[in-house]
Coordinates of C-alpha atoms in Angstrom, one line a residue:
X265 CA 0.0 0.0 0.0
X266 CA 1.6 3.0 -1.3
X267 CA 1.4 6.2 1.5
X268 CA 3.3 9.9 1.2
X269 CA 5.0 10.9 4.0
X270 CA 4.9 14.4 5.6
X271 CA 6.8 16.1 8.7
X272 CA 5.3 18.5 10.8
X273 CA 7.5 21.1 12.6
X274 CA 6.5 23.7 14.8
X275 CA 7.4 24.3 18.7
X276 CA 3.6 24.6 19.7
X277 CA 2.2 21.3 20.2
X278 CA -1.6 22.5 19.8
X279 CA -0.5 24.5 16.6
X280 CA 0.7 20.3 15.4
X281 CA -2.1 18.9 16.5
X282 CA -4.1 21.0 14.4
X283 CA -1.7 20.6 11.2
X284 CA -1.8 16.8 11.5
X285 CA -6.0 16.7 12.3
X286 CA -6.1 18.3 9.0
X287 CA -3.9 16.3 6.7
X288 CA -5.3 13.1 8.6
X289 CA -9.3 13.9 7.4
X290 CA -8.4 15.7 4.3
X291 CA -5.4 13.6 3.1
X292 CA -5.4 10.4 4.2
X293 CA -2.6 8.6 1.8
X294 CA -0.5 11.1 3.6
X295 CA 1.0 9.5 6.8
X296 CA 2.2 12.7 9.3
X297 CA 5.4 12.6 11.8
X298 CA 5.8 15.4 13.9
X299 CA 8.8 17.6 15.4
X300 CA 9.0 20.6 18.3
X301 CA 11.9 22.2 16.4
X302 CA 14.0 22.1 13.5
X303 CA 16.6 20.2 15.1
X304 CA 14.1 17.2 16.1
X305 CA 13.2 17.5 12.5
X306 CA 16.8 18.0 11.0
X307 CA 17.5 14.3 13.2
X308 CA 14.5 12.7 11.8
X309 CA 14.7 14.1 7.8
X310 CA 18.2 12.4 8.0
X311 CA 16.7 8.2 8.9
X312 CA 13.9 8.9 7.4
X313 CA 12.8 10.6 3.7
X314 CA 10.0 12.8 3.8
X315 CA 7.8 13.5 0.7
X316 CA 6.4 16.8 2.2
X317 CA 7.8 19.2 4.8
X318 CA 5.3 21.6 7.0
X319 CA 7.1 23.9 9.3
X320 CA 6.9 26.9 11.1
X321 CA 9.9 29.4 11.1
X322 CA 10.4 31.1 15.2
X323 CA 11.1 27.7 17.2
X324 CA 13.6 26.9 19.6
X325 CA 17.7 25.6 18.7
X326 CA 16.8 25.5 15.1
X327 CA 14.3 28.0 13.0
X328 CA 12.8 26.9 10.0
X329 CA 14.8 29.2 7.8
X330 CA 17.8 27.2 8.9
X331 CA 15.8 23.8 8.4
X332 CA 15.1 25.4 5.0
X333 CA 18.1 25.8 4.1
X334 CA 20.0 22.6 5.5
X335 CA 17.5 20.9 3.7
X336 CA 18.0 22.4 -0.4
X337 CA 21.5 21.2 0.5
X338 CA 21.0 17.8 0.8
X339 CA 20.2 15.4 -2.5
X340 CA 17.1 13.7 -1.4
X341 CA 15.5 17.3 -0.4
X342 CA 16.3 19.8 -3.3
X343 CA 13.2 19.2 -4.7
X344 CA 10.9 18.2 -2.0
X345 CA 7.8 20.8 -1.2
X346 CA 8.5 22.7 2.1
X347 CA 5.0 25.1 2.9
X348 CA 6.5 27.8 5.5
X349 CA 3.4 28.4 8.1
X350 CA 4.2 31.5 10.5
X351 CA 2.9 33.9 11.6
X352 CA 5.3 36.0 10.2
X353 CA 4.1 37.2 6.9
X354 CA 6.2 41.1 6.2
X355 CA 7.2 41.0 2.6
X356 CA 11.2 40.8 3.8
X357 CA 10.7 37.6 5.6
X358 CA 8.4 36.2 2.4
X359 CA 11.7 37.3 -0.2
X360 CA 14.0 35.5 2.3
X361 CA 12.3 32.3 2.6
X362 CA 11.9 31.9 -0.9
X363 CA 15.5 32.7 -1.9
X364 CA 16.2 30.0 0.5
X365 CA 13.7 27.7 -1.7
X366 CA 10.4 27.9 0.3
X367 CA 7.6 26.1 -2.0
X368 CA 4.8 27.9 -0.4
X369 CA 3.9 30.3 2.3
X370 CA 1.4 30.4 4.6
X371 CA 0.1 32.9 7.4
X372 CA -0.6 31.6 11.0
X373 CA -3.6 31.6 11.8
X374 CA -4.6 29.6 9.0
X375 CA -8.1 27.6 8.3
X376 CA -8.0 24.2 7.1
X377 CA -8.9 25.2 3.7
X378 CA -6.2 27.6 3.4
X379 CA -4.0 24.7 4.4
X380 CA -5.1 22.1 2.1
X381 CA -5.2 24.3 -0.9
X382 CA -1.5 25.0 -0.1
X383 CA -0.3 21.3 0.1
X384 CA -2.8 20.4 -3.3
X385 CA -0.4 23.6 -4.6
X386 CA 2.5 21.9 -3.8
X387 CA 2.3 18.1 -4.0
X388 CA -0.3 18.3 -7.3
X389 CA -0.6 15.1 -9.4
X390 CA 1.6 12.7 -6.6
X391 CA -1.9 13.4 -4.6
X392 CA -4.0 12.2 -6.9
X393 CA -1.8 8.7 -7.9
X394 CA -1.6 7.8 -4.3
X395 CA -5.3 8.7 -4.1
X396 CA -6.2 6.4 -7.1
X397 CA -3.5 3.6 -5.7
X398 CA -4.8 3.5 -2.3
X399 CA -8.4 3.3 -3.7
X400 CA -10.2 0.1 -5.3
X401 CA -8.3 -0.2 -8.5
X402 CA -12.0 -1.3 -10.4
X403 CA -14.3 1.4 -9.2
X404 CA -14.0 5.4 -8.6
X405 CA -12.8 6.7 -5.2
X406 CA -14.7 7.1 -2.4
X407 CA -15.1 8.9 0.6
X408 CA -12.2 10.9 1.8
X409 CA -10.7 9.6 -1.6
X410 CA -13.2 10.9 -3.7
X411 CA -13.0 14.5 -1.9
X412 CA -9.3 14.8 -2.4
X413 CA -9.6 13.1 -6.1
X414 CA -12.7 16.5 -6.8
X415 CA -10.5 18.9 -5.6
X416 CA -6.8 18.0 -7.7
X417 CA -8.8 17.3 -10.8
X418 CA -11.5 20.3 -10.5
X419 CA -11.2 23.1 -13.1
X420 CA -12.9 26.8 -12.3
X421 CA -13.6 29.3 -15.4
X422 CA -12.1 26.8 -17.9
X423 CA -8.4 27.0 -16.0
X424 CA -6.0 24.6 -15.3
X425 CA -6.6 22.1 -11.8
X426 CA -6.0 24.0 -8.7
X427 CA -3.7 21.5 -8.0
X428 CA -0.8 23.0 -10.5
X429 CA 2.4 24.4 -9.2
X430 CA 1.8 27.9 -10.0
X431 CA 4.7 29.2 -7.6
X432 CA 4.8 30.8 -4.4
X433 CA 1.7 32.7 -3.5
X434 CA 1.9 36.4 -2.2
X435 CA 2.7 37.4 1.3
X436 CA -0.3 36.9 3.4
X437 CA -1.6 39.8 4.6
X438 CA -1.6 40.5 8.4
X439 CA -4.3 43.2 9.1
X440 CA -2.3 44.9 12.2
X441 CA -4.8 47.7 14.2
X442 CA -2.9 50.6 13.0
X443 CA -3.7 53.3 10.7
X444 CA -4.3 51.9 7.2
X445 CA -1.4 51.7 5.4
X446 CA 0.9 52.0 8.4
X447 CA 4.0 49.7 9.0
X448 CA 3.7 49.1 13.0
X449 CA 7.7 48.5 12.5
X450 CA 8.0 51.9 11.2
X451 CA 6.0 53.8 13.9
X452 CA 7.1 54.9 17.2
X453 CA 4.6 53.3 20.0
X454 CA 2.8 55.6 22.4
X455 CA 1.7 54.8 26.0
X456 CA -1.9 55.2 24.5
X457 CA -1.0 52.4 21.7
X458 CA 0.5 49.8 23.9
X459 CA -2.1 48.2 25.7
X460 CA -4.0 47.6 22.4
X461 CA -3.8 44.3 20.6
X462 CA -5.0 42.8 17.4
X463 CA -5.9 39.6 17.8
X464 CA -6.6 37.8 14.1
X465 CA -7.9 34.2 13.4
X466 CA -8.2 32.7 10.0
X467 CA -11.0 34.6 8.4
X468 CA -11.2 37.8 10.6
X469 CA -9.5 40.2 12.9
X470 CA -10.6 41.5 16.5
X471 CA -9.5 44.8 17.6
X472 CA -9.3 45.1 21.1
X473 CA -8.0 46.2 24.6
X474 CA -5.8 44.1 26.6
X475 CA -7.2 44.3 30.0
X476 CA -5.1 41.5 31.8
X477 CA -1.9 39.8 30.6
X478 CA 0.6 37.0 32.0
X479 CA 2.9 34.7 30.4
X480 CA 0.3 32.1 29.9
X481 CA -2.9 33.9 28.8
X482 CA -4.0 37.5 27.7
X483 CA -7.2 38.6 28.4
X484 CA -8.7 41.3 25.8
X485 CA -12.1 43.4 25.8
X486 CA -13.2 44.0 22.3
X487 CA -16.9 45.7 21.1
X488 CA -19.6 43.2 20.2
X489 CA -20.3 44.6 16.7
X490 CA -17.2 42.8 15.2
X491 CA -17.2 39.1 14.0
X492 CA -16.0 36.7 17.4
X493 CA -14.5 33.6 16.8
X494 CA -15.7 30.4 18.7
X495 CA -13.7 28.3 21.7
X496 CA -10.4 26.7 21.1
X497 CA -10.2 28.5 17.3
X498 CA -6.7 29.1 16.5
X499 CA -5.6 33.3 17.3
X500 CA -2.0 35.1 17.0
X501 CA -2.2 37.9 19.3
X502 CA -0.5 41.2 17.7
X503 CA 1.0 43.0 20.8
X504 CA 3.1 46.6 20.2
X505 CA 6.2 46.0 22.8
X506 CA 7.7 49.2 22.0
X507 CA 10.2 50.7 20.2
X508 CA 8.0 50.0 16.9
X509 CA 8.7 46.2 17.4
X510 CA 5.7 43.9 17.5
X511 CA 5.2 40.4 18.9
X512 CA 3.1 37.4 17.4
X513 CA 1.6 35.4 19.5
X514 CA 0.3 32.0 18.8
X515 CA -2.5 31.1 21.0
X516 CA -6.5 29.4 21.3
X517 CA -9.5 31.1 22.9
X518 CA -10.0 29.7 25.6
X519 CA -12.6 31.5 27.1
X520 CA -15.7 33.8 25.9
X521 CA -18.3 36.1 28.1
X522 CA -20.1 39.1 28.1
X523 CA -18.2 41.9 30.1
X524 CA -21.7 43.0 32.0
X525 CA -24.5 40.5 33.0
X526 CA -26.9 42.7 30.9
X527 CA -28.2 40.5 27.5
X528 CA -27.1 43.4 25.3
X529 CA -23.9 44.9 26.4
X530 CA -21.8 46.4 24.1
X531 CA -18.7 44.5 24.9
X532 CA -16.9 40.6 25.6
X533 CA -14.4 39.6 27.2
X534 CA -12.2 37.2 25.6
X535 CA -9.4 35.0 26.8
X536 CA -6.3 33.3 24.6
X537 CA -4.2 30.6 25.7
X538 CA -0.6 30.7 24.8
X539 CA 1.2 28.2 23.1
X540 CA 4.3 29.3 21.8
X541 CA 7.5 28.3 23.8
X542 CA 9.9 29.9 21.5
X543 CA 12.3 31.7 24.3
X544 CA 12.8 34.9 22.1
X545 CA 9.1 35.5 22.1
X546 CA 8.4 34.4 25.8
X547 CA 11.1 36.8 26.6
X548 CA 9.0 39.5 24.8
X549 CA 6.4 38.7 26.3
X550 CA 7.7 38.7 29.7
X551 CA 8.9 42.7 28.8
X552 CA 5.8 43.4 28.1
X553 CA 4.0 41.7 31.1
X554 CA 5.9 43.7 33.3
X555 CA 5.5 47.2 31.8
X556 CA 1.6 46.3 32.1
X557 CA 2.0 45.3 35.4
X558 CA 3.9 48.0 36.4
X559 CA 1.3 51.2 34.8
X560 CA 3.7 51.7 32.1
X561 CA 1.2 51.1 29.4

């Protein structure tokens, strides 16, 4: 029985377990492994040969840029897809990555479409073969088969499959609460500024306040009127730690409630877990935890 094999790297276990539910139900010739870092994976690529190559770029001892480019240096992995999934998506990071031979990019948070359209992108007809091979050889795929067979071979407005390799896609976009137009790296922040946060899932934004913060869980107040994810959706948290630097952090709701007992108050309370234990953003975080604490913003 003929299976592709795909590594999953990222330093967030929750972030993997999402990554890996997907491919399982969507893409089920594809048989996942998974890695905390690019060193884990670095270790693994080199017993084992991956078809595919999912990782995220800020982890601990080894960042996917240097997986990246470890891996185009080896025979067996010039040519083999690597998707890029951050949460990092500034047009200087997307030119690096794919100098470096990144096959795809994609922003964090993502939704499972967004993800499957990426690996269909990058893997194209080697899907569909171990579709078909997997599947009765006398009778049409079915099930989870036949959904993955629809989408490689499905044509919109007379154009080629979606599956093609039509190269790397833009930069995602990462709608910051600033002014329109604004780079947040390129604006000094103000007292007034600090204390707000963005907090962005896969089809929406949330602009907010952060009214309570520690190194586990921030806790943001934002007006009802916008679009609210539901519990345990995937969120990066956009914080401004000063200095025009911002920090991106990966995280789940955890918790949703109405900021006054009344049925319509104007504003909810919502909490996100965090699950990033990359030391360079823990250490921002910690910076900015303690100015909070402190008044300073």
């Amino acid at each position: 029985m003929v299976s592709l094999k795909a590594l999953v790297v990222d330093d967030a276990s929750f972030v993997r377990d999402l990554i890996k539910r997907t491919v399982r139900q969507r893409f089920p010739m594809i048989e996942t492994t998974d890695a905390p870092n690019g060193r884990r994976a670095q270790s693994l690529m080199s017993r084992t040969t991956f078809d595919l190559v999912l990782c995220d770029w800020e982890m601990p001892e080894m960042s996917g840029l240097e997986l990246l480019q470890w891996m185009r240096q080896q025979p067996q992995y010039e040519k083999v897809p690597f998707i890029m999934i951050t949460s990092r998506g500034d047009k200087g990071h997307v030119v690096e990555a794919v100098k470096e031979g990144v096959s795809e990019y994609l922003g964090k948070p993502f939704s499972p479409e967004g993800l499957s359209k990426k690996i269909m992108k990058v893997m194209g007809r080697r899907l569909q073969l171990a579709a078909e091979l997997k599947a009765s050889p006398s009778s049409r795929p079915v099930g989870a088969f036949s959904d993955t067979a629809d989408l490689l071979t499905q044509k919109r407005d007379g154009q080629e499959p979606v599956a093609k390799d039509a190269g790397p896609s833009p930069a995602p976009q990462n709608p910051l609460l600033t002014p329109s137009g604004a780079n947040p790296a390129s604006r000094k922040s103000s007292p007034r500024a600090a204390n707000v946060a963005a907090v962005r899932f896969a089809e929406s934004t949330l602009k907010s306040v952060v009214k309570d913060i520690s190194l586990t869980e921030v806790r943001v107040i934002a007006k009802r009127d916008q679009d609210f994810p539901g519990i345990l959706d995937q969120a990066v948290v956009d914080i401004d730690i000063g200095e025009g630097a911002m920090a991106r952090l990966n995280g789940y709701v955890h918790q949703l409630q109405a900021v006054d007992k009344r049925q319509d108050t104007d504003f909810v309370s919502v909490t996100i877990r965090f699950v990033d234990e990359d030391p360079k953003k823990l250490e921002d975080l910690s910076r900015f935890v303690a100015r909070f604490r402190s008044g300073a913003v």
